[in-house]
Structures are given as C-alpha cells and as structure tokens.
XYZ file of C-alpha atoms in Angstrom:
652
model
C -39.051 78.071 33.944
C -39.163 75.811 30.991
C -42.967 75.934 30.863
C -42.956 79.833 31.123
C -40.349 79.854 28.235
C -41.813 77.368 25.819
C -45.574 77.572 26.233
C -47.265 79.884 23.713
C -49.653 81.038 26.459
C -48.738 80.765 29.980
C -51.459 80.393 32.572
C -51.301 82.525 35.781
C -50.785 79.370 37.762
C -47.496 78.585 36.021
C -46.326 82.150 36.411
C -47.169 82.059 40.123
C -45.153 78.880 40.626
C -42.172 80.134 38.832
C -42.146 83.546 40.576
C -42.490 81.894 43.996
C -39.740 79.450 43.136
C -37.436 82.246 42.109
C -38.140 84.348 45.127
C -37.758 81.412 47.689
C -34.484 80.461 45.930
C -33.157 83.998 46.217
C -33.851 84.031 49.984
C -32.217 80.675 50.811
C -29.321 81.028 48.342
C -28.388 84.422 49.560
C -28.311 83.110 53.152
C -26.200 80.221 52.177
C -23.748 82.307 50.245
C -23.488 84.959 53.113
C -22.962 82.395 55.668
C -20.845 79.681 53.683
C -17.455 78.552 55.417
C -15.902 76.720 52.535
C -14.355 78.544 49.608
C -15.656 75.944 47.180
C -19.324 76.514 48.261
C -20.010 72.873 49.322
C -22.946 74.366 51.256
C -24.850 74.971 47.925
C -25.133 71.079 47.472
C -24.510 71.342 43.673
C -23.295 67.776 43.387
C -26.571 65.629 42.985
C -27.126 62.063 42.534
C -28.833 61.822 39.193
C -29.967 58.407 39.873
C -32.278 59.667 42.492
C -35.948 59.342 42.015
C -37.259 62.392 39.834
C -33.769 63.172 38.539
C -33.636 60.537 35.825
C -34.291 63.108 33.019
C -31.780 65.620 34.324
C -29.266 66.269 31.369
C -26.325 63.989 32.107
C -23.812 66.207 30.427
C -24.802 69.361 32.402
C -24.012 70.596 35.891
C -26.655 71.919 38.217
C -25.350 75.489 37.833
C -25.151 75.261 34.161
C -28.664 73.911 33.844
C -30.035 76.538 36.317
C -28.262 79.546 34.560
C -29.423 78.342 31.125
C -32.980 78.284 32.116
C -32.782 81.728 33.813
C -30.697 83.390 30.970
C -32.869 81.738 28.303
C -35.927 83.191 29.800
C -34.545 86.670 30.312
C -33.216 86.753 26.689
C -36.134 85.179 24.798
C -39.357 86.298 26.595
C -40.474 89.941 26.084
C -41.275 92.034 29.240
C -45.103 92.303 29.392
C -47.653 93.060 32.176
C -47.976 89.349 32.612
C -44.181 88.557 32.598
C -42.854 91.558 34.305
C -43.004 90.048 37.828
C -41.083 86.924 36.910
C -38.522 89.074 34.967
C -38.118 91.116 38.148
C -37.676 88.004 40.297
C -35.193 86.459 37.983
C -33.044 89.693 37.917
C -32.727 89.602 41.676
C -32.120 85.936 41.520
C -29.258 86.645 39.139
C -27.711 89.265 41.499
C -27.963 86.789 44.454
C -26.336 83.921 42.297
C -23.508 86.272 41.172
C -22.858 87.550 44.717
C -20.329 84.950 45.485
C -17.868 87.623 43.904
C -18.502 89.690 47.169
C -16.765 86.921 49.078
C -13.563 86.915 47.021
C -10.616 89.286 47.059
C -10.307 92.317 44.854
C -7.852 90.619 42.482
C -9.285 87.516 40.698
C -7.235 84.383 41.323
C -7.254 80.897 39.923
C -8.458 79.562 43.148
C -11.590 81.644 43.204
C -14.878 79.689 42.678
C -17.936 81.254 41.288
C -20.145 78.393 40.206
C -23.133 80.306 38.882
C -21.499 83.117 36.945
C -18.760 80.780 35.600
C -21.692 78.794 34.329
C -23.271 81.872 32.736
C -19.961 82.468 30.809
C -20.182 78.908 29.353
C -23.784 79.376 27.637
C -24.259 79.192 23.995
C -23.444 82.433 22.013
C -27.191 82.816 20.995
C -28.263 82.961 24.703
C -25.423 85.360 25.445
C -26.335 87.765 22.654
C -30.115 87.489 23.448
C -29.532 88.342 27.117
C -27.150 91.378 26.423
C -29.834 92.529 23.930
C -32.659 92.226 26.324
C -30.996 93.792 29.216
C -29.983 96.867 27.055
C -33.612 97.002 25.751
C -34.988 96.980 29.250
C -32.591 99.857 30.177
C -33.802 101.803 26.955
C -37.425 101.081 27.276
C -37.731 101.306 31.077
C -40.686 99.047 31.572
C -42.958 99.804 34.502
C -44.511 97.377 37.088
C -48.359 97.821 36.577
C -49.522 100.229 39.215
C -52.818 98.375 39.502
C -51.264 94.962 39.219
C -51.155 92.291 42.038
C -48.027 90.418 42.655
C -48.646 86.584 42.955
C -46.657 86.520 46.249
C -49.443 88.748 47.606
C -52.397 87.007 46.214
C -53.437 83.685 44.726
C -56.747 84.241 42.886
C -57.896 86.414 45.722
C -56.352 84.267 48.480
C -53.242 84.790 50.521
C -49.794 84.590 48.798
C -47.364 81.574 49.473
C -45.330 83.468 52.045
C -48.324 84.864 53.671
C -49.721 81.528 54.195
C -46.893 80.596 56.477
C -48.708 82.878 58.942
C -45.584 83.915 60.753
C -44.289 87.404 61.762
C -40.970 86.500 60.284
C -42.469 85.933 56.794
C -44.113 89.311 56.727
C -40.991 90.792 58.062
C -38.937 89.459 55.034
C -41.528 90.122 52.550
C -42.764 93.601 53.173
C -39.676 95.859 53.090
C -38.490 94.157 50.008
C -41.713 94.512 47.790
C -42.652 97.952 49.249
C -39.277 99.216 47.972
C -39.199 97.531 44.711
C -42.756 98.010 43.539
C -43.752 101.418 44.912
C -40.454 103.274 44.054
C -41.460 102.970 40.319
C -44.025 105.708 40.795
C -41.308 108.240 42.055
C -40.280 111.564 40.589
C -40.172 112.281 36.823
C -41.704 108.906 35.912
C -38.412 107.553 34.654
C -37.673 105.280 37.468
C -37.964 101.677 36.543
C -36.635 98.818 38.937
C -36.632 96.385 35.940
C -34.506 98.809 33.996
C -32.195 99.504 36.930
C -31.737 95.768 37.847
C -31.188 94.905 34.107
C -28.342 97.375 33.950
C -26.696 96.106 37.179
C -26.902 92.572 36.054
C -25.318 93.553 32.669
C -22.469 95.419 34.436
C -21.628 92.375 36.593
C -21.800 90.093 33.511
C -19.491 92.257 31.144
C -16.759 93.002 33.930
C -16.374 89.361 35.212
C -13.138 87.953 34.644
C -12.463 84.023 35.095
C -8.768 83.730 36.171
C -6.795 80.699 35.331
C -3.165 79.563 35.472
C -1.384 79.209 32.282
C -1.304 75.433 32.628
C -5.158 75.237 33.117
C -7.019 73.810 30.106
C -9.787 75.758 28.295
C -13.416 74.974 29.353
C -15.406 72.388 27.434
C -18.870 70.900 27.450
C -20.196 73.375 30.088
C -17.620 72.583 32.761
C -14.215 74.401 33.421
C -11.716 71.651 33.472
C -8.466 72.370 35.515
C -5.327 70.421 35.980
C -5.226 68.969 39.537
C -1.572 70.019 39.694
C -2.375 73.615 39.002
C 0.069 76.019 40.382
C -1.540 78.898 41.787
C 1.759 80.997 41.429
C 1.824 80.695 37.792
C 1.218 83.983 35.870
C -2.513 84.385 35.567
C -4.545 84.700 32.443
C -8.164 85.240 31.748
C -10.826 83.598 29.731
C -12.509 85.805 27.166
C -15.813 87.228 28.560
C -18.596 86.499 25.896
C -20.957 89.171 27.438
C -18.262 91.848 27.053
C -17.490 90.603 23.652
C -21.212 90.745 22.699
C -21.629 94.279 24.094
C -18.513 95.673 22.241
C -19.825 94.033 18.920
C -23.366 95.387 19.175
C -24.667 97.063 16.091
C -27.089 99.822 15.250
C -30.192 98.171 13.796
C -31.436 101.347 12.244
C -28.145 102.261 10.516
C -26.315 99.068 9.655
C -28.620 96.313 8.563
C -26.289 94.982 5.930
C -23.389 94.813 8.328
C -25.658 92.973 10.940
C -26.688 90.467 8.281
C -22.999 90.110 7.041
C -21.919 89.175 10.588
C -24.607 86.631 11.182
C -22.299 83.949 9.862
C -19.897 84.819 12.554
C -22.515 84.224 15.285
C -25.516 86.045 16.763
C -24.952 89.809 16.864
C -26.610 92.210 19.495
C -28.646 94.755 17.415
C -30.722 97.653 18.902
C -31.360 101.262 17.984
C -28.231 103.285 19.014
C -30.508 106.486 18.732
C -32.795 105.157 21.541
C -29.787 104.080 23.563
C -28.206 107.386 23.141
C -31.386 109.107 24.381
C -31.870 106.743 27.235
C -28.203 107.415 28.434
C -28.843 111.165 28.186
C -31.962 110.963 30.405
C -30.415 108.590 32.990
C -26.737 109.712 33.326
C -27.390 111.148 36.868
C -27.446 107.513 37.883
C -24.024 106.246 38.416
C -24.522 102.803 36.886
C -25.649 104.512 33.650
C -22.191 106.481 33.589
C -20.441 103.099 33.774
C -22.519 101.804 30.840
C -21.681 104.760 28.853
C -18.074 104.374 29.632
C -18.202 100.605 28.678
C -19.753 101.592 25.262
C -17.496 104.581 24.211
C -14.568 102.641 25.329
C -15.283 99.128 24.098
C -17.748 99.724 21.095
C -16.105 101.392 18.202
C -19.444 101.568 16.308
C -21.406 103.391 19.330
C -18.430 105.620 19.999
C -18.558 106.716 16.112
C -22.308 107.098 16.327
C -21.931 109.442 19.400
C -19.286 111.424 17.721
C -21.400 112.206 14.596
C -24.462 113.333 16.496
C -25.387 117.002 16.303
C -26.968 117.108 19.668
C -23.970 116.235 21.789
C -25.473 118.427 24.583
C -27.741 115.511 25.315
C -24.957 113.524 26.814
C -22.438 116.253 27.689
C -24.836 118.613 29.677
C -25.619 115.888 32.329
C -21.945 115.044 32.527
C -20.792 118.608 32.897
C -23.568 119.220 35.547
C -22.253 116.355 37.493
C -18.730 117.513 37.343
C -20.082 120.988 38.357
C -21.344 119.279 41.498
C -18.264 117.169 42.050
C -18.237 117.798 45.819
C -21.421 115.719 45.862
C -20.143 112.849 43.865
C -17.772 109.915 44.573
C -14.323 109.911 43.332
C -15.080 106.977 41.163
C -17.941 108.728 39.398
C -15.819 111.751 38.799
C -13.039 109.454 37.100
C -15.668 107.860 34.992
C -17.088 111.138 33.742
C -13.614 112.498 32.939
C -12.411 109.383 31.138
C -15.632 109.522 28.923
C -14.708 113.081 28.117
C -11.167 112.146 27.326
C -12.151 109.463 25.057
C -14.501 111.733 23.119
C -11.990 114.467 23.034
C -9.544 112.169 21.138
C -11.521 112.957 18.020
C -10.988 116.309 16.217
C -14.551 116.240 14.924
C -15.902 116.168 18.420
C -13.740 119.051 19.415
C -14.786 121.129 16.529
C -18.501 120.300 17.101
C -18.712 121.384 20.746
C -17.407 124.819 20.019
C -20.194 125.288 17.243
C -23.080 124.134 19.503
C -24.634 127.115 21.273
C -26.546 126.806 24.525
C -29.198 129.316 25.230
C -28.631 129.180 28.940
C -27.109 126.960 31.697
C -29.484 127.072 34.515
C -27.572 125.034 36.931
C -24.503 127.220 36.781
C -24.905 129.418 39.720
C -21.784 131.626 39.764
C -22.439 133.505 36.608
C -25.358 133.934 34.143
C -24.282 132.099 31.026
C -26.309 133.044 27.839
C -25.744 132.031 24.363
C -22.414 130.378 25.314
C -20.841 127.465 23.309
C -20.841 123.978 24.648
C -16.977 124.004 24.195
C -16.701 127.038 26.449
C -18.864 125.651 29.159
C -16.682 122.445 29.041
C -13.400 124.596 29.454
C -15.065 126.487 32.480
C -16.381 123.145 34.096
C -12.941 121.461 33.654
C -11.018 124.253 35.121
C -13.624 124.534 37.929
C -12.957 120.701 38.608
C -9.249 121.325 38.765
C -9.566 124.135 41.203
C -11.918 121.991 43.375
C -9.399 119.166 43.280
C -6.574 121.468 44.184
C -8.263 122.580 47.254
C -10.100 119.373 48.267
C -9.071 116.164 46.708
C -5.380 116.815 45.739
C -5.683 113.930 43.244
C -2.846 114.057 40.531
C -4.774 111.666 38.450
C -7.776 113.891 38.228
C -5.722 116.930 37.402
C -4.045 115.026 34.582
C -7.287 113.911 33.080
C -8.772 117.494 33.191
C -5.748 118.992 31.675
C -5.502 116.276 28.956
C -9.026 116.944 27.830
C -8.264 120.610 27.633
C -5.130 119.947 25.698
C -7.010 117.825 23.166
C -9.537 120.660 22.695
C -7.002 123.597 22.446
C -6.191 123.599 18.831
C -9.869 123.379 17.801
C -11.142 126.251 20.035
C -13.475 128.366 18.212
C -14.902 131.570 19.636
C -13.977 130.768 23.167
C -15.999 132.913 25.615
C -14.656 135.646 27.587
C -15.362 134.005 30.853
C -13.760 130.595 29.601
C -10.621 132.593 28.245
C -10.296 134.434 31.662
C -10.649 131.091 33.560
C -7.962 129.588 31.354
C -5.353 132.352 32.321
C -6.259 132.328 35.800
C -5.679 128.615 35.922
C -2.230 129.336 34.919
C -1.852 131.923 37.570
C -3.168 129.595 40.231
C -0.860 126.739 39.334
C 2.075 129.231 39.129
C 1.472 130.423 42.693
C 1.446 126.805 43.887
C 4.575 126.215 41.990
C 6.184 129.119 43.600
C 5.376 128.031 47.028
C 6.720 124.648 46.519
C 9.897 126.055 45.063
C 10.338 128.219 48.064
C 9.692 125.495 50.427
C 12.250 123.228 48.697
C 14.789 126.026 48.952
C 14.037 126.663 52.623
C 14.422 122.868 53.496
C 17.563 122.685 51.556
C 19.117 125.419 53.696
C 17.715 124.350 56.937
C 19.722 122.044 59.196
C 17.625 119.428 61.252
C 18.930 116.670 63.710
C 16.729 114.127 62.011
C 18.371 114.214 58.471
C 16.571 111.008 57.230
C 13.106 112.681 57.948
C 14.337 115.871 56.299
C 15.455 113.948 53.246
C 12.022 112.229 53.065
C 10.241 115.676 53.215
C 12.441 117.049 50.649
C 11.814 114.217 48.265
C 8.271 114.660 48.688
C 8.512 118.361 47.976
C 10.623 117.714 44.944
C 8.163 115.151 43.525
C 5.215 117.512 43.938
C 7.253 120.421 42.445
C 7.984 118.251 39.508
C 4.347 117.454 39.119
C 3.286 121.072 39.125
C 5.978 121.810 36.598
C 4.341 119.292 34.292
C 0.896 120.917 35.050
C 2.189 124.202 34.166
C 3.726 123.311 30.978
C 0.415 121.569 29.883
C -1.478 124.645 30.474
C 1.155 126.715 28.461
C 0.723 124.035 25.762
C -2.991 124.632 25.604
C -2.630 128.425 25.334
C 0.094 128.103 22.928
C -2.141 125.626 20.813
C -5.004 128.270 20.673
C -2.614 131.095 19.738
C -0.797 129.048 17.228
C -3.614 127.220 15.295
C -6.793 129.187 16.186
C -5.810 132.894 17.180
C -8.027 134.663 14.541
C -11.154 132.716 15.767
C -10.511 133.500 19.572
C -10.028 137.277 20.147
C -11.214 136.600 23.808
C -8.206 134.489 24.662
C -5.917 137.133 23.242
C -7.817 139.652 25.309
C -7.360 137.537 28.496
C -3.582 136.956 27.804
C -2.961 140.730 27.276
C -5.045 141.660 30.418
C -3.083 139.277 32.711
C 0.395 139.235 30.745
C 2.292 139.923 33.916
C 1.586 136.248 35.247
C 3.869 134.952 32.550
C 6.907 137.118 33.377
C 8.335 134.935 36.216
C 8.708 131.976 33.851
C 10.075 133.708 30.772
C 13.561 132.317 31.238
C 12.578 129.126 32.911
C 14.273 126.182 30.922
C 11.029 124.015 30.877
C 8.839 126.959 29.714
C 10.864 129.286 27.796
C 10.188 127.928 24.266
C 6.404 127.945 24.806
C 6.393 131.488 26.304
C 8.361 132.802 23.171
C 5.237 132.276 21.189
C 3.077 133.902 23.818
C 5.439 136.916 23.809
C 5.344 137.039 20.100
C 1.665 137.579 20.323
C 1.956 139.914 23.244
C 4.446 142.079 21.338
C 2.343 142.222 18.259
C -0.815 143.347 20.011
C 0.850 145.648 22.407
C 2.718 147.451 19.592
C -0.790 147.770 17.845
C -2.033 149.504 20.876
C 0.810 151.623 21.176
C 0.425 152.878 17.650
C -3.290 153.549 18.023
C -4.124 157.233 18.563
C -6.708 157.215 21.344
C -8.755 159.921 22.736
C -9.101 159.043 26.435
C -8.364 155.708 28.261
C -8.685 152.219 27.006
C -11.971 150.384 27.632
C -12.701 146.822 27.299
C -14.745 147.290 24.168
C -12.048 149.433 22.528
C -9.319 147.014 23.338
C -11.532 144.188 21.866
C -12.311 146.170 18.791
C -8.589 146.604 18.142
C -7.900 142.978 18.787
C -10.778 141.793 16.418
C -9.375 144.158 13.812
C -5.773 143.135 14.054
C -6.753 139.507 14.343
C -7.861 139.555 10.628
C -4.235 140.816 9.641
C -2.441 138.272 11.913
C -0.177 135.948 9.868
C 1.568 134.092 12.691
C 4.949 135.470 11.656
C 7.776 134.538 14.066
C 5.578 131.763 15.744
C 7.376 128.479 16.347
C 5.225 125.391 15.375
C 5.246 122.668 18.016
C 3.687 119.265 17.793
C 0.254 119.272 19.049
C -0.032 117.938 22.404
C -2.406 114.899 22.146
C -3.576 112.660 24.942
C -5.365 109.332 24.507
C -6.913 106.983 27.102
C -5.584 103.445 27.642
C -7.278 101.127 30.116
C -4.893 99.689 32.798
C -3.748 95.968 32.371
C -5.988 94.829 35.178
C -9.209 96.812 34.836
C -11.222 94.141 36.760
C -9.608 95.058 39.999
C -11.368 98.469 39.807
C -14.619 97.566 37.818
C -15.718 94.535 39.672
C -15.605 96.207 43.189
C -17.152 99.366 41.748
C -20.003 97.508 40.183
C -20.853 95.679 43.362
C -20.645 98.875 45.386
C -23.308 100.351 43.128
C -25.415 97.229 43.684
C -25.119 97.388 47.393
C -25.757 101.183 47.424
C -29.245 100.273 45.669
C -30.638 98.297 48.693
C -29.072 94.904 47.932
C -28.167 93.789 51.565
C -25.277 91.425 52.211
C -23.618 90.226 55.331
C -20.729 92.881 55.762
C -18.641 90.263 57.609
C -18.608 88.029 54.434
C -17.370 90.734 52.026
C -13.772 90.472 50.973
C -14.105 92.268 47.601
C -13.459 95.577 49.206
C -13.170 97.043 52.757
C -16.417 97.339 54.679
C -17.003 99.295 57.906
C -18.811 96.947 60.305
C -20.923 98.698 62.879
C -22.091 97.098 65.981
C -25.684 98.321 66.116
C -28.406 98.281 68.783
C -31.382 96.973 66.647
C -34.846 96.176 67.365
C -37.872 95.149 65.282
C -41.503 96.259 65.746
C -44.490 94.626 64.377
C -47.556 96.904 63.744
C -51.017 95.674 62.862
C -53.247 97.885 60.837
C -57.043 97.927 60.773
C -57.321 95.108 58.320
C -55.135 92.876 60.405
C -52.077 92.953 58.177
C -48.674 92.704 59.635
C -46.091 95.511 58.923
C -42.524 94.593 59.691
C -40.433 97.675 60.590
C -36.744 97.485 61.370
C -35.021 100.184 63.316
C -31.267 100.540 63.681
C -29.680 102.838 66.314
C -26.164 104.033 65.578
C -23.982 106.444 67.668
C -24.088 109.818 66.061
C -20.717 111.440 65.952
C -22.162 114.844 65.808
C -23.633 114.630 69.280
C -21.856 114.392 72.551
C -22.606 111.831 75.239
C -22.960 109.017 72.611
C -26.490 109.902 71.761
C -28.445 107.715 69.158
C-alpha cells in the first residue's frame, strides 16, 4: 500500500500484489468477523509482538488497526482513480466494508461496551486524511468512474499467466472468485451507462463513515494518540455520550469550490476543508436519486450542510431533484417505508424556505409522462407536488396507516400553502377531496366511539382499551382535518387572487364543510372559508345569466371578482409552519438503514451473526454445481431452493 501511494510511477507488479493482498484480506477477515465468538474480536489477533522478526520497523505508537486504516484511507483519499488504479480502489472499498462490518454484530443502540476496532481507528485519523477521503468518495460518486471494459484484473491474469487464486487450482477458489467478479465487473455495462460499482461502493462507505457513532460513558476519557483510552472501572449504566464524528463534520462543512474560493481559503487555518463542485454534485444526485443510497446522501447534505442546502434553494432548475423524488412517491407502493420517509423529510426541509415554495409554483412542466391517471400538460411543479403528496396520503390511509407519514405530507402542504400561485384545477380539486376523505373517516370514528360508549359488554376492560384506541385515532384525525383547513385557509387568506381554481373547487364542493361549521376545533377556520363562499355566492346570485352555469362561466366570474377581492371580514391567523428536527438518537435509525442498503447490494453476511436488526433465517436446501466450458475454465454456480408459499404441497 505504501509503495502504491508514495511512488510516482507504480509498476503493474506492485499493483498486483496490493490488489491480491486486499482481496485475500477481505475473504479471511470477513470469515473471522462473521464467525467470531468473543465480543472484543480476539480472533482478529490485533495484538502483535513488535519484537518479532520483520516487525522491528512497525510504528511503536500505533495499533495494528490504526496502521492498517491509515494506509487504506490514505490511498483512497490521495490517489486519483485511473484505468491503472481503479482495480485497487475497488478492492480497498470492498475491504473497507468488510472491516466496518463488525457493526452488524452489535445491537441497534450503540453502547460503551461495543468494540469496532477498524472503524474506531478510522475515526482517529488526521483531519487531512479525513477530509481527503470524504472529498474523494464524493468525487467518485459524482464522476462515476467505470472499470475498463477491455481491462484485465490482476486476479485473473499475471502477465498472461493464471491469477493468484486460479493458481490454487481448486474448485473452491473458482467458486469464491467468479460470482464476486462477474457481478462487480460486468454490471457496469448495464442500462443507461450510469452504473458504476466504484461510485456505488464509495457512497456506501461514505454513509457508514458519516453515521457511525462511538458511544462512551461519561467517565471515559477522550481518545489520544490513536488509541481510545477508557477507565477500567467504566460503569456501562452511566448516561451514554458520543464522540464527534470527523467524517460527518467534514461532510457538513464541505464547500462549493466554484462559488466560494475565498471562504475555502479563509477556513484553511481551521483545518482541511472538503471542496468540490456543488453543481456537479447536484446534477449527479438528480441522475441517481432512484437509488436509495443516493436519497440518503441527499438527506445528509440538505440536513447537515447549510451551504449545500442554500445552493439547492437558489437553483432555478429544482425539477432536476424534485421530479425523481415525486416519481418515487408516486410509486410509493414499490418503495420501502424508510425510503418514503427520507423523500418526505427532504421535501419538508426544503419547504421550510419561502423562496423554495415560491419557486416551485413558477416552474412550469411541459408534461409529466410517469403520471398515469391524468394527462398533465403545462402544470406547475408546485401543483404536481400538491397532487403527489395528497396521493401519498390517500395511499397511506388505505395501506400503511402510518401517522408519521401523514403528518409529514400535511406539514409540507402547510408550508407551501401561503405561497400557492396559480394552483391547477386538478390540484385544487384534490385538496378539497382530501378534506372530504378525512372528514368521512372522522365521521366513522366518531360514530364508532358513540356506539361503543352506549354498548354494554361483559369484558369492560377490553371495551375500555378499544374505546381508548378509538379516541386516540379520533383525536389524530381531528388534528389532520384542522391542518387541511389551515392549508385551505392560508391559500384563501394570503393568495386568493392568484388561485381562482382553489376558489372554484371550494365553491363546487362547499357542502363538505357544512357538518363542521359549528365544531369547536374548526369553526374559527371555517368562518374565513364561509366568508369567501358568501362573497362569491352573492356575486353569482347577482349575475344575470341566460341559461345554466357552466364551468367556464363560473371561472370567468371568479377571475373577474378575484381582482376586486379585498379580504374584508377575513380573520388573520398565524401561518402554520412546520420544521424538521432530527430525533435525539438518529444513529439507531441510520446505522441499521445504511447496512440494510449494503446487504441489499449483494454484500453477503452470515445472517446468524447479525444483531443490528432482525433477520429472517431460512433453512435452505442448497447445492453447488461446477460446469466446465470448452476452454476448461471452471464456473461455480450456487443454487438455493426455498419453499414457495404461493404453491401447495411445499413445492420448491
């Protein structure tokens, strides 16, 4: 590794040795981590005798894991990806995932007793290495380097001869080697040409690094000189605290190299700063947002990095990011609940800015090809957001029944409400129909509660529990209804002249508001809505009309009277504004989430050793088959047979 990093020109022989060493290390380390019995990883044999022959020059002030991570991270951060170095970069990123996989063996809540030797060592590296690694991993994600399609991996060949693992000559070696490289090196030629294994693995490594938290007890001392020092009498029951994560800090402090040169130079005295083109990062995120790990990166940036969030908010092409997000929400039934949460939180963070809310309504989309229920031509991005968010609420109401998801959708709509501008007819109708749908659900719950209050049951305790559950749900829907009324009220109060279609939708469905006119939680908000209804109803009554009212004639009257609307009699309420605040222990969500993403990408790990999250362990009937092609090369194919629940008689 040191030769590959320091030498100005590296020979293929040196690269080959480093690549093979990294690959073999990954294989054995992964096996040891998966099958370790002790919590302190004694099987890794990290305590070495530095007096042993050959180890005299080993740095006396560094641990084995610190020395290893310094070499790996220094190479990743300082050596550019090239056709010659890409294979070694690839192996080192895979090695990083293996080294950090000790997290999979710990529980979901970090504790002081948790030991993660390699990732802990990564946290102790110099700030210059940390900044260079974060910057290089981001650049890999942005540039998406490809493995040369006509290249030859050193494991496969050695100056025309067989690779190191092939020289073993056993079926087992081929069985281990082929599935791994066939997947990693030939997947890069897949659809759209944007898939890059280096970029994907760089992002996964970055996510693990930025979300790691080292938990310590309050009486544990701060780490120094590359080693975490702890009091032998540490009481695990003490209130936990966390060391600052330098990788997270580096990402949060990243600067736009094309926009803020002076600021980057000014911050140099405070330590190295990650600097890259925010424009390139923005475009790369827009291209890759259908990938779940890219969504998590976007969340990390807009939540943690104020400069990047500000950059996103001033972009005039917000559709680059928002259209992929809205398309994924449109297809919510095919997404995981975690992915839906992340998408909604990103929108909530952005909607906290009034400039963003104004901009999305002014950006007109020629068409929305992925929206199937209705042709949407020349609709604003803001109107599309309203439609998709309401659609997500309706999907959640029928399938997921997740209160948190409901709240996030309504919070985004509430932030957007006062800034609505020329909301489309379809979006306006959806907004009023949302109130109607929630009101019907509310009415059913109220009726159910009344029925149970009158009903006498022998099991009074069970009846009380059911009644409490109904009351809780009724209270939740009361809040939801009030938020929707707040949204409609905000549009009519602050933006009525700019939204004739909203006025039309309220007039057209005015009967849905009648049951709540005297409700103590809603009456003050409905007073404003009825002030608007009375104004436009009276104008329609005064209009001398030949024949019946048509949609066009009603809209013409609304547009005419919108210009004379002065808001007389309207009560001014404080604008409803929601902000996102990360929970106190985000690591309990993000660490398992990031590792689930890694496992979903083909990183295999012994399910029985995973304690980070629940894993279903199947007892499979498995067999392996070796096929020899015409050239005599052995192909290792693994078949797993699992009972299929869709078929009777336990067919496989």
